[in-house]
Coordinates of C-alpha atoms in Angstrom, one line a residue:
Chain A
X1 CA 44.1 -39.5 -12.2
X2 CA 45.9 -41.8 -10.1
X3 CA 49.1 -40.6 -11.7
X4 CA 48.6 -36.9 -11.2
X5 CA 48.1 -37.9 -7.8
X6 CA 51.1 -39.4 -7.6
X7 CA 53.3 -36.6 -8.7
X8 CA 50.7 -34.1 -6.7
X9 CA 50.6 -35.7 -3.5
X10 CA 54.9 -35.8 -2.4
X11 CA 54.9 -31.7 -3.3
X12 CA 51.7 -31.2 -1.1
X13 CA 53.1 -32.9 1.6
X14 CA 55.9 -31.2 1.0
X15 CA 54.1 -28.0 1.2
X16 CA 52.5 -28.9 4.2
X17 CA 55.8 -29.5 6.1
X18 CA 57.0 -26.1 5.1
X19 CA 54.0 -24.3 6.3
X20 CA 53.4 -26.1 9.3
X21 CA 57.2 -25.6 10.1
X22 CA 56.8 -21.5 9.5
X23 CA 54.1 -21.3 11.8
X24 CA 54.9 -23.6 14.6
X25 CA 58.5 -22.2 15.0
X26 CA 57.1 -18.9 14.1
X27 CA 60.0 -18.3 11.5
X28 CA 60.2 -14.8 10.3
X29 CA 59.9 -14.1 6.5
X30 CA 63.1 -13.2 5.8
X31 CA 64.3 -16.6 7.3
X32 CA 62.1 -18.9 5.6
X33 CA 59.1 -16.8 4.1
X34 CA 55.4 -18.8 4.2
X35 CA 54.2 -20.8 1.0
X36 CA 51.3 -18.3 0.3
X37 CA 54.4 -15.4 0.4
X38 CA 56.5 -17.2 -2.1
X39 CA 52.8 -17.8 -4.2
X40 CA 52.2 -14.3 -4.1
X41 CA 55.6 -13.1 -5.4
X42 CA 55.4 -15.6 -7.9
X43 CA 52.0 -14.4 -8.9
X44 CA 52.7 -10.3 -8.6
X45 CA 56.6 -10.6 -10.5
X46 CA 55.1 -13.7 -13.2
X47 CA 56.8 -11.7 -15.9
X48 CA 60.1 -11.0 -14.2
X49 CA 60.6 -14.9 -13.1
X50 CA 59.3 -15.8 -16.4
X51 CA 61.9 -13.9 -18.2
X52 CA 64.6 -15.0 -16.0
X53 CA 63.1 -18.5 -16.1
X54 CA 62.9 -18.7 -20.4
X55 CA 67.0 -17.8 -19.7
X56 CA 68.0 -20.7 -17.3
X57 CA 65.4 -23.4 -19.1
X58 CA 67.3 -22.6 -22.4
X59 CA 70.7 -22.8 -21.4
X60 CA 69.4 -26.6 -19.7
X61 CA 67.8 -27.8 -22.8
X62 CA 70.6 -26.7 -24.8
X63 CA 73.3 -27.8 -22.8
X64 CA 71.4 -31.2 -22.1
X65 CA 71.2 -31.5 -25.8
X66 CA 74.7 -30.5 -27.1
X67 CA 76.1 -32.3 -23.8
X68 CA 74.2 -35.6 -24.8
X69 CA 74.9 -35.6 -28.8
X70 CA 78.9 -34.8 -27.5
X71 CA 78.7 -37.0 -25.3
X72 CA 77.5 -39.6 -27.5
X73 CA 79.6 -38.6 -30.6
X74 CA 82.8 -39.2 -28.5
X75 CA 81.6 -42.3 -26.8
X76 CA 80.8 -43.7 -30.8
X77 CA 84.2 -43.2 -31.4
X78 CA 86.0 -44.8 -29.1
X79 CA 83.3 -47.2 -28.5
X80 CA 85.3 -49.9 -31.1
X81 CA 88.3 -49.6 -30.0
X82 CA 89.9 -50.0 -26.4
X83 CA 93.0 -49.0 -27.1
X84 CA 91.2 -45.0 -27.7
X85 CA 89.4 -45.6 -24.7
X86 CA 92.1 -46.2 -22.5
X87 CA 93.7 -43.2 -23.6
X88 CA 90.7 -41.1 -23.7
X89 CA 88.7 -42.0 -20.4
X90 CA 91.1 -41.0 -18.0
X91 CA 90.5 -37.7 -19.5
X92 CA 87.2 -37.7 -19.0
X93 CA 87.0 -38.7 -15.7
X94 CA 89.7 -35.8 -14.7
X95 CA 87.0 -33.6 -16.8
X96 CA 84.2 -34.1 -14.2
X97 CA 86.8 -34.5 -10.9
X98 CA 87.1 -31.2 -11.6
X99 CA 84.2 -29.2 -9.2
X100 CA 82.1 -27.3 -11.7
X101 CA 83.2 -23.8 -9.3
X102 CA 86.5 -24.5 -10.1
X103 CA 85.8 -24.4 -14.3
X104 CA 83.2 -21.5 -13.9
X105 CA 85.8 -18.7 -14.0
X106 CA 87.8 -19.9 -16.9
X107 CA 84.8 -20.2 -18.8
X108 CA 83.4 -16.9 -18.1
X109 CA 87.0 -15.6 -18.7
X110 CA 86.9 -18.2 -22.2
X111 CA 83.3 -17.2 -23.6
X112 CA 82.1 -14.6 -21.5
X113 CA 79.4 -13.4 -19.6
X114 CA 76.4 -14.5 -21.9
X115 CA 74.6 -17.8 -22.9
X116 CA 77.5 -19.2 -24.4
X117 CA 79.3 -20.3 -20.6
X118 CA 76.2 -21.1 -19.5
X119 CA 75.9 -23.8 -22.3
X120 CA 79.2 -25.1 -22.2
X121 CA 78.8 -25.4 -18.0
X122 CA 76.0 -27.5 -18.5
X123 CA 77.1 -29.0 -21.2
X124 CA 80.0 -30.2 -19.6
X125 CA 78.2 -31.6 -17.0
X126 CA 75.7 -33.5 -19.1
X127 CA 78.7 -35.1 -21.3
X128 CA 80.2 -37.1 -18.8
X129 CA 77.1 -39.5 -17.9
X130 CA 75.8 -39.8 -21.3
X131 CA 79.6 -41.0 -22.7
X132 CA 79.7 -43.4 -19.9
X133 CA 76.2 -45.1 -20.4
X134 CA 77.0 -45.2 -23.8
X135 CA 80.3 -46.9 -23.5
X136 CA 79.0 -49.5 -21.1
X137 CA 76.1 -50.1 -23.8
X138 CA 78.9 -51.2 -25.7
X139 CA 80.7 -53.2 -23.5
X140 CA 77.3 -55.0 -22.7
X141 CA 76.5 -56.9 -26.1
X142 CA 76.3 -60.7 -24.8
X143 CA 79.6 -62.3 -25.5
X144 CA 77.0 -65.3 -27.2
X145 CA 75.5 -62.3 -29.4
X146 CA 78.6 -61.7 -30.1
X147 CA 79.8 -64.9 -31.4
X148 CA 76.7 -65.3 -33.4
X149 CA 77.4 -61.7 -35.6
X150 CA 80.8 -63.4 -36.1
X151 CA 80.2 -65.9 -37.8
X152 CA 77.9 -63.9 -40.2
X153 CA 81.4 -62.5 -41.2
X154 CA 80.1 -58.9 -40.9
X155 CA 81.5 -55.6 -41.7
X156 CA 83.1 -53.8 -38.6
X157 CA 81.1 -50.4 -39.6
X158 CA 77.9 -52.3 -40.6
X159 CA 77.9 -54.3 -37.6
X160 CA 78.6 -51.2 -35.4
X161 CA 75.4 -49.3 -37.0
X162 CA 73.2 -52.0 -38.0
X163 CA 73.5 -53.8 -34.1
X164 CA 76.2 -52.3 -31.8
X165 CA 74.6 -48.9 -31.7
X166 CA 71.2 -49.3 -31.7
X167 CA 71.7 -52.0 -28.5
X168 CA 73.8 -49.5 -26.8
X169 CA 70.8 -46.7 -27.4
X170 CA 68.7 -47.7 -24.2
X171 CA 71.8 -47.0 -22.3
X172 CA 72.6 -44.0 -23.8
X173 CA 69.2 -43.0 -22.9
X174 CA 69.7 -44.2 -19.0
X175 CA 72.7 -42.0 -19.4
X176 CA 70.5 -38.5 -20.9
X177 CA 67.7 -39.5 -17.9
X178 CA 70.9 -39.1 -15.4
X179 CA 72.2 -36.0 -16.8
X180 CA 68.6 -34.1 -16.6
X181 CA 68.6 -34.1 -13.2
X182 CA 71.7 -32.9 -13.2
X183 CA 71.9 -30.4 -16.1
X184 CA 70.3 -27.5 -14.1
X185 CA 73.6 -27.4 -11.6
X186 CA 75.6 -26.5 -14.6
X187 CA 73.1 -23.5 -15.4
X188 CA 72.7 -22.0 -12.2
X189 CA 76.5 -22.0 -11.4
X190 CA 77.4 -20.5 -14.7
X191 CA 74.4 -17.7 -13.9
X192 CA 76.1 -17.3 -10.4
X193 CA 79.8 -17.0 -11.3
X194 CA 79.1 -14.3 -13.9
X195 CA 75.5 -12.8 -15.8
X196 CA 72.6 -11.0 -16.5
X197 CA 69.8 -12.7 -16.5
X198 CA 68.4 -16.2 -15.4
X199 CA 67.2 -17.5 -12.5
X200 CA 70.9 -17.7 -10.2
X201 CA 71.2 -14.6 -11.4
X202 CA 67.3 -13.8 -10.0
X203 CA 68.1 -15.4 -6.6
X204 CA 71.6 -14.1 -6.2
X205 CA 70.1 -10.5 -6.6
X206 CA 67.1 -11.5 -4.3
X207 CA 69.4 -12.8 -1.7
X208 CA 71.7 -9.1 -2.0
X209 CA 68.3 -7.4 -1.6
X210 CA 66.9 -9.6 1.7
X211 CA 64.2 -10.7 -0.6
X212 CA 63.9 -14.6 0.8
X213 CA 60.3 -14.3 -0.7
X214 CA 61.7 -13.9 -4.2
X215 CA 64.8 -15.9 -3.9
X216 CA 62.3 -18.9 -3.1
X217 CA 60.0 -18.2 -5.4
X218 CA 62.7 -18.2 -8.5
X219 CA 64.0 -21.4 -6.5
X220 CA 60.3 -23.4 -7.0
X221 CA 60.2 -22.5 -10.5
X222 CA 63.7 -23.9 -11.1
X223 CA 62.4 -27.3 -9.3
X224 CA 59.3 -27.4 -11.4
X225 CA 61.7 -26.4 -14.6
X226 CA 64.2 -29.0 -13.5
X227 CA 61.1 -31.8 -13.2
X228 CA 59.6 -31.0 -16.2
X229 CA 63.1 -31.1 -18.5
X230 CA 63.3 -34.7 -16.4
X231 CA 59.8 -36.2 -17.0
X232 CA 60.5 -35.7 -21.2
X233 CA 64.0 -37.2 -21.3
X234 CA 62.3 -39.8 -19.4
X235 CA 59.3 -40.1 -21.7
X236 CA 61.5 -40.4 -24.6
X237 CA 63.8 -43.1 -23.4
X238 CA 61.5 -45.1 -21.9
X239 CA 60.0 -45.2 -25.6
X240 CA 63.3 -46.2 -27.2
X241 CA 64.0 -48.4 -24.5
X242 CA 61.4 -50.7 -25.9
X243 CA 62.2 -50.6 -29.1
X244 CA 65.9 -51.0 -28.8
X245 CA 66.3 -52.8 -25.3
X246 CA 67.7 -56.5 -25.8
X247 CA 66.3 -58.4 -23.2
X248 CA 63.2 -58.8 -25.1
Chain B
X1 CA 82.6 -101.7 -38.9
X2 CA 86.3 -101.5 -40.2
X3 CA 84.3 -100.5 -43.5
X4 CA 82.2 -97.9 -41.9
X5 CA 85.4 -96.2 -40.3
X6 CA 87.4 -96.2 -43.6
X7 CA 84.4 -94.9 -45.2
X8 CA 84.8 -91.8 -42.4
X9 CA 88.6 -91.5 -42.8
X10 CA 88.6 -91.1 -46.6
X11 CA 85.6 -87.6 -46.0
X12 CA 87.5 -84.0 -46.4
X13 CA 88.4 -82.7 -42.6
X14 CA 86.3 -79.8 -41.7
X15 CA 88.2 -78.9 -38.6
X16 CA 91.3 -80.4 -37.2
X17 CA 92.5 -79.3 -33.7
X18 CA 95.7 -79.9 -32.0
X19 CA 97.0 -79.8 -28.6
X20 CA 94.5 -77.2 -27.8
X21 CA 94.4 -75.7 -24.1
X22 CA 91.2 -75.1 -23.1
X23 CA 91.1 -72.0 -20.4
X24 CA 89.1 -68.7 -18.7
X25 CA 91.2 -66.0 -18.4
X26 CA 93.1 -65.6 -15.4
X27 CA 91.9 -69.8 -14.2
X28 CA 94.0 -72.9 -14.8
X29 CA 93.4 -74.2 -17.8
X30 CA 91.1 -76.9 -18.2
X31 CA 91.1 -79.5 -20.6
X32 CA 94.4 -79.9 -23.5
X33 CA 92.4 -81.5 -26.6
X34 CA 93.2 -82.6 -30.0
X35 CA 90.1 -83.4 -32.5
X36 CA 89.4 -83.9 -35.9
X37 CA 85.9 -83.3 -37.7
X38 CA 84.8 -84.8 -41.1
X39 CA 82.8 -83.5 -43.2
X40 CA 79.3 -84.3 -42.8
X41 CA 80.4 -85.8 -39.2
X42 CA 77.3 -84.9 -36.7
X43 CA 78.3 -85.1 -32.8
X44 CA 77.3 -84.3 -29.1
X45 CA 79.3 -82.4 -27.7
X46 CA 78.8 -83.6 -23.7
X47 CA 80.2 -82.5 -20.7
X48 CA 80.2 -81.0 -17.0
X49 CA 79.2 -77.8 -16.3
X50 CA 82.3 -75.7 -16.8
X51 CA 84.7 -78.1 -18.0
X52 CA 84.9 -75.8 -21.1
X53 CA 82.2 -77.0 -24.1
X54 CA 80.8 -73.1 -24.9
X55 CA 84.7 -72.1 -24.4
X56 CA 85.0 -74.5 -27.5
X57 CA 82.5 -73.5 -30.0
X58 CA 84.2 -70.2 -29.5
X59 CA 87.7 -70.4 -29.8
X60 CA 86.6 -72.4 -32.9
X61 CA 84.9 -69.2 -34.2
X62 CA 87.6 -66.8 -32.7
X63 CA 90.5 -68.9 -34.1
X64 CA 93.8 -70.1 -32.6
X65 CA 96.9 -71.7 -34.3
X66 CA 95.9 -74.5 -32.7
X67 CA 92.8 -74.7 -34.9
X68 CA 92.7 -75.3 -38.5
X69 CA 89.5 -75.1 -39.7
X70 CA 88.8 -75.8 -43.8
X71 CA 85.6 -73.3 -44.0
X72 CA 84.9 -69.8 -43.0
X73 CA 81.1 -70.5 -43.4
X74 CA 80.6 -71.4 -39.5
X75 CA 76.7 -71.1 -38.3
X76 CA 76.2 -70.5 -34.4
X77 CA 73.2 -70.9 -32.5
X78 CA 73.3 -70.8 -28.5
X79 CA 70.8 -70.5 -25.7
X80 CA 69.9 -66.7 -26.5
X81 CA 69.1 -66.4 -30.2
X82 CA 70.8 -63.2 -30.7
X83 CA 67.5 -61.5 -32.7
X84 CA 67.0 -57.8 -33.1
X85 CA 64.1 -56.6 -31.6
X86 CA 63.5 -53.6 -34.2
X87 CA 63.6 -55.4 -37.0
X88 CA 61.2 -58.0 -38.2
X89 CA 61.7 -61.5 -38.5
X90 CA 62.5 -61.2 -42.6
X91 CA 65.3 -58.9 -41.9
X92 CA 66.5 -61.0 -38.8
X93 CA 66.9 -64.2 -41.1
X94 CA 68.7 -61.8 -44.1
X95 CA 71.0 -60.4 -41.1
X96 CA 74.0 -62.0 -42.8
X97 CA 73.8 -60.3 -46.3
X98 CA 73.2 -57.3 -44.4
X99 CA 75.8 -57.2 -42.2
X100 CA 78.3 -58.2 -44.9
X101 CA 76.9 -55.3 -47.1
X102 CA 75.7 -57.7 -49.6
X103 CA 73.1 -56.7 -51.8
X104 CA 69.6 -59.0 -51.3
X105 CA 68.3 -60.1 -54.5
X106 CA 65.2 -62.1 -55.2
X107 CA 66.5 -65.4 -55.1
X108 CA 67.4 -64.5 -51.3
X109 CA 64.2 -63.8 -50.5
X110 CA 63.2 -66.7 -52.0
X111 CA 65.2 -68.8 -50.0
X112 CA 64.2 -66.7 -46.4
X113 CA 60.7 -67.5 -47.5
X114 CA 61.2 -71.5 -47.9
X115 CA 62.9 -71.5 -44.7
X116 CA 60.1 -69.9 -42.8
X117 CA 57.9 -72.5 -44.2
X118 CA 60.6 -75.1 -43.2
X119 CA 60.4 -73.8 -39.7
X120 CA 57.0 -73.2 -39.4
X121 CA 56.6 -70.1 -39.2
X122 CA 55.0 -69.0 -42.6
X123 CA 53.4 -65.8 -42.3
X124 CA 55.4 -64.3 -39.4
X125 CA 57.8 -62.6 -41.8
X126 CA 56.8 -58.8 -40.9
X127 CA 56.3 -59.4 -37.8
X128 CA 59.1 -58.1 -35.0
X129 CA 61.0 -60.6 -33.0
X130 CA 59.9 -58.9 -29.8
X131 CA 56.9 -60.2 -30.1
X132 CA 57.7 -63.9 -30.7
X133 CA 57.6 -66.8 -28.4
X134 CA 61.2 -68.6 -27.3
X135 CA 60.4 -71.2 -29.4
X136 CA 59.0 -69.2 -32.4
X137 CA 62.3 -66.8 -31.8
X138 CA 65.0 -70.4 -32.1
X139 CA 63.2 -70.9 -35.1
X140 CA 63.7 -67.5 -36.5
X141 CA 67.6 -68.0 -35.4
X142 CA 67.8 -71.2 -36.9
X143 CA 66.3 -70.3 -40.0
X144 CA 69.0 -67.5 -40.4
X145 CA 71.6 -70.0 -39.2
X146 CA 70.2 -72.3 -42.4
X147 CA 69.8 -69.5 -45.1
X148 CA 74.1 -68.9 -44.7
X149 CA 74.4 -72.3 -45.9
X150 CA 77.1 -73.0 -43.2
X151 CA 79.6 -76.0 -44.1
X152 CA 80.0 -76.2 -40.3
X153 CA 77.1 -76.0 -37.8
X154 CA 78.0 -75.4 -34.1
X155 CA 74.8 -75.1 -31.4
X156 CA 75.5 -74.4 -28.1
X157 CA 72.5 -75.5 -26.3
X158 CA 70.2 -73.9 -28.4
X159 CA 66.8 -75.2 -26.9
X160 CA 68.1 -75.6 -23.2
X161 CA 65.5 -72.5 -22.4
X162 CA 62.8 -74.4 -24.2
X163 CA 59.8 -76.2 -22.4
X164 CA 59.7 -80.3 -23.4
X165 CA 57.4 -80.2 -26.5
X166 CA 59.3 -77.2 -27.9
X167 CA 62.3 -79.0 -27.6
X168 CA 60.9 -81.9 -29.2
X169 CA 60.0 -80.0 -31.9
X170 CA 63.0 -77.8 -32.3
X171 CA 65.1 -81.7 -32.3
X172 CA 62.7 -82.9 -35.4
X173 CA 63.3 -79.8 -37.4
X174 CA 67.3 -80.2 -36.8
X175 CA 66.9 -83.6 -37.7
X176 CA 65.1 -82.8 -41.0
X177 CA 67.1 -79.8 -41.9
X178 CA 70.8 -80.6 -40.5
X179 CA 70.9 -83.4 -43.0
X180 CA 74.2 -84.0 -44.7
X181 CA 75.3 -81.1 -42.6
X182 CA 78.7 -81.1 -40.2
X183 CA 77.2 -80.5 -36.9
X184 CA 79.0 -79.7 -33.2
X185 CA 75.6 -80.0 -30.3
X186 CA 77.0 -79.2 -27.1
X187 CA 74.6 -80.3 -24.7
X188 CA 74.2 -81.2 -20.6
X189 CA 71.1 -83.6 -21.2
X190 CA 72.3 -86.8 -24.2
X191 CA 68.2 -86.8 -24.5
X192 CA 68.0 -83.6 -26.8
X193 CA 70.3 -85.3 -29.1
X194 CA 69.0 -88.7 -29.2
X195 CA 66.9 -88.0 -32.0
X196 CA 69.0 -87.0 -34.5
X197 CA 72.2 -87.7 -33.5
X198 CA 74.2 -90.8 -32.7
X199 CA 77.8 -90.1 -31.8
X200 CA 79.2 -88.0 -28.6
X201 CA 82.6 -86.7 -27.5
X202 CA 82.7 -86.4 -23.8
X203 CA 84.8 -83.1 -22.8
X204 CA 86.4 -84.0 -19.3
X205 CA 89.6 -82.4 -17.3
X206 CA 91.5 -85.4 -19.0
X207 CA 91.1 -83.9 -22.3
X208 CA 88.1 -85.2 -25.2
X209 CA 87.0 -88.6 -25.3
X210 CA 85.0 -90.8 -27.4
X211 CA 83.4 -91.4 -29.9
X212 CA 80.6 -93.0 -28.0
X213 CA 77.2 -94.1 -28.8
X214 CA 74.9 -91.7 -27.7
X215 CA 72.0 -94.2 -27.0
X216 CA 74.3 -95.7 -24.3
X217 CA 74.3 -92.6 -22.3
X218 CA 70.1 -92.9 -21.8
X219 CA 71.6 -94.7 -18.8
X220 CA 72.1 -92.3 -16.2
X221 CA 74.9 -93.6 -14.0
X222 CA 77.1 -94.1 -17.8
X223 CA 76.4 -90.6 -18.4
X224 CA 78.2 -89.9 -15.0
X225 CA 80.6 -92.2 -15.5
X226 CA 81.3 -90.9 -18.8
X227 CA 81.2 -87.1 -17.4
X228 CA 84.0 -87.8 -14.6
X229 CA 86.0 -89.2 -17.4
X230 CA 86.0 -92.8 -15.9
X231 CA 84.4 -94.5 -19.0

């Protein structure tokens, strides 16, 4: 109970500041429409922002996961060896000083118009925290831990899947609970630069059509999509974090 | 005496070091030090904070041409005891075989089992490290640190984290199963040692000194003395 609360009580507040705002300023709709407006567009168009929401939720959850097991994969590879990493991070970090507005058209021009830009947008942004948690999962084995699998004169490749990765797992997992929050940016920019269907695309339309109620409405269900895809990733690492972390 | 020391001289040399500069990266170095270790030679390792005991142990492991050291079978145990927490205490002790992708037969297990016993903690075998006290988890460490059958032991504080008794009790077990054994302690406090132990080596700026009888250094201002390099 006291945990619903929790999660309840910042969005009621929230709520509360909104409505309160609208009616002491006496904002007009089409600035900044009421709460019970935006509930009843979400209530009377459920199907529409449902449909549009299935779109945007899928291209997160895929692009979280293809982003996370790419960004992983890579970081695994040039995890062992610093010589590869010197060579590859710079690319990486050019990767993501790149704004994602600037890559949106040469995707869209690259894959086109459907799912398949939307998924490489997010997973693009997804990639880059995940490799870099990873990496610095690595890095962090203590030097004394690391002295003591020495001298039990191990195999590089067992050592690196029977200790190395599973240590540098919790971190990865810091990494995946960074990139959730941030996954749905590389979804609704995709959806805005070029599509058919998914909640950018919803609000762009809404915004063309001065229908604030709708735009806002397709904008809570993105928040509550973007929490939800958070609180798992979080559920799960928290789990592996226990079983994996070090400093027990 | 003279007998005592030609008995010492004639033993095989474990590890022989020469003109070896002791240094952090990017620091001036520390301490230049030449050694040699017998077999079956057991010494404390004392010294200041910092003055480059740990640094050591591990360029010892590591290597350097400086180092020439007759064995590859080097146990290490520190402060931390380096356990995975996913696995359980069985497979923590039988790290080695599995890390080298050797194959664990029975006698193995035979062995891991006796050494539980030896460190008290029979029945504790399934169980995961996570779980385990500090000084249930040094036990677990030195058990796997015994079960390689290491001609050359070097512990780097292993108990410092350990409460008094535990300590106490970590010391009699080292004494009982270090025997015949080459063994490097490096320690801050000449009391863990006193037990089992009776030569030190005293690492200062001026480079190693000793051997010293280790019951001497019970006397605090000695043990200074000794530590600034004066004795």
């Amino acid at each position: 109970m006291k945990r619903v609360l929790a999660y309840l009580l910042p969005v009621m507040l929230l709520i509360a500041i909104w409505w309160s705002t609208v009616i002491l300023f006496e904002i007009p709709h089409f600035i900044l429409p009421a709460p019970d407006r935006v509930a009843a567009v979400l209530f009377d168009r459920f199907i529409l922002i449902s449909a549009h929401a299935t779109t945007t939720a899928l291209e997160i959850v895929c692009g979280l996961f293809l982003g996370s097991i790419l960004g992983f994969t890579v970081a695994c590879l040039i995890g062992d060896s610093k010589r590869l990493q010197s060579i590859t991070i710079p690319a990486l970090v050019i990767s993501q000083a790149l704004p994602v507005f600037a890559i949106a058209p040469i995707l869209m021009l690259w894959l086109g118009y459907g799912f398949a830009s939307k998924l490489a947008m997010t997973s693009l942004i997804v990639f880059f925290p995940v490799t870099a948690s990873t990496l610095a999962g690595f890095r962090a084995l203590p030097e004394s831990w690391d002295t003591t699998f020495q001298t039990l004169r191990p195999r590089r490749v067992k050592l690196f899947f029977y200790v190395r990765l599973p240590l540098a797992v919790p971190y990865t997992l810091s990494g995946v609970r960074v990139a959730a929050s941030v996954a749905p940016i590389g979804a609704i920019v995709g959806e805005w630069v070029g599509s058919s269907s998914g909640l950018g695309y919803l609000m762009l339309q809404a915004n063309a059509r001065g229908q604030t109620d709708l735009m806002f409405a397709a904008l809570v269900v993105l928040c509550a999509e973007a929490l939800m895809i958070w609180s798992v990733s979080n559920r799960i690492s928290l789990r592996f974090d226990q079983k994996y972390s070090a400093n027990v | 005496m003279t007998k005592a020391i030609d008995e010492v001289q004639v033993k095989e040399t474990v590890l022989s070091i020469d003109q070896l500069t002791l240094e952090f990266p990017g620091q001036a170095p520390l301490a230049t030090i030449s050694w040699t270790v017998h077999l079956g030679q057991q010494v404390a390792l004392l010294g200041k904070s910092g003055s480059g005991k740990s640094t050591l142990l591990t360029r010892i492991i590591r290597g350097s041409s400086s180092i020439q050291c007759q064995t590859q079978r080097i146990a290490y145990l520190s402060q931390q005891p380096a356990l995975l927490p996913w696995v359980s205490v069985l497979d923590n002790i039988l790290l080695g075989f599995t890390l080298r992708g050797e194959t664990i037969v029975s006698k193995h297990l035979e062995r891991a089992h006796q050494l539980l016993i030896d460190v008290d903690l029979c029945g504790f075998q399934d169980q995961k490290t996570k779980y385990l006290s500090g000084g249930e988890k040094s036990r677990v460490a030195l058990a796997r640190a015994l079960i390689e059958d290491a001609d050359l032991l070097l512990l780097d504080e292993p108990f410092a984290a350990l409460d008094r008794s535990t300590k106490i009790h970590m010391t009699q077990l080292c004494n009982t199963l270090f025997a015949n054994k080459t063994v490097i302690l490096v320690t801050h406090d000449p009391r863990d040692a006193l037990s089992w132990l009776d030569t030190a080596m005293v690492l200062t700026s001026h480079g190693l000194r000793g051997p010293f009888d280790l019951a001497d250094f019970q006397d605090d201002h000695a043990l200074i003395q000794a530590l600034d390099g004066d004795l």
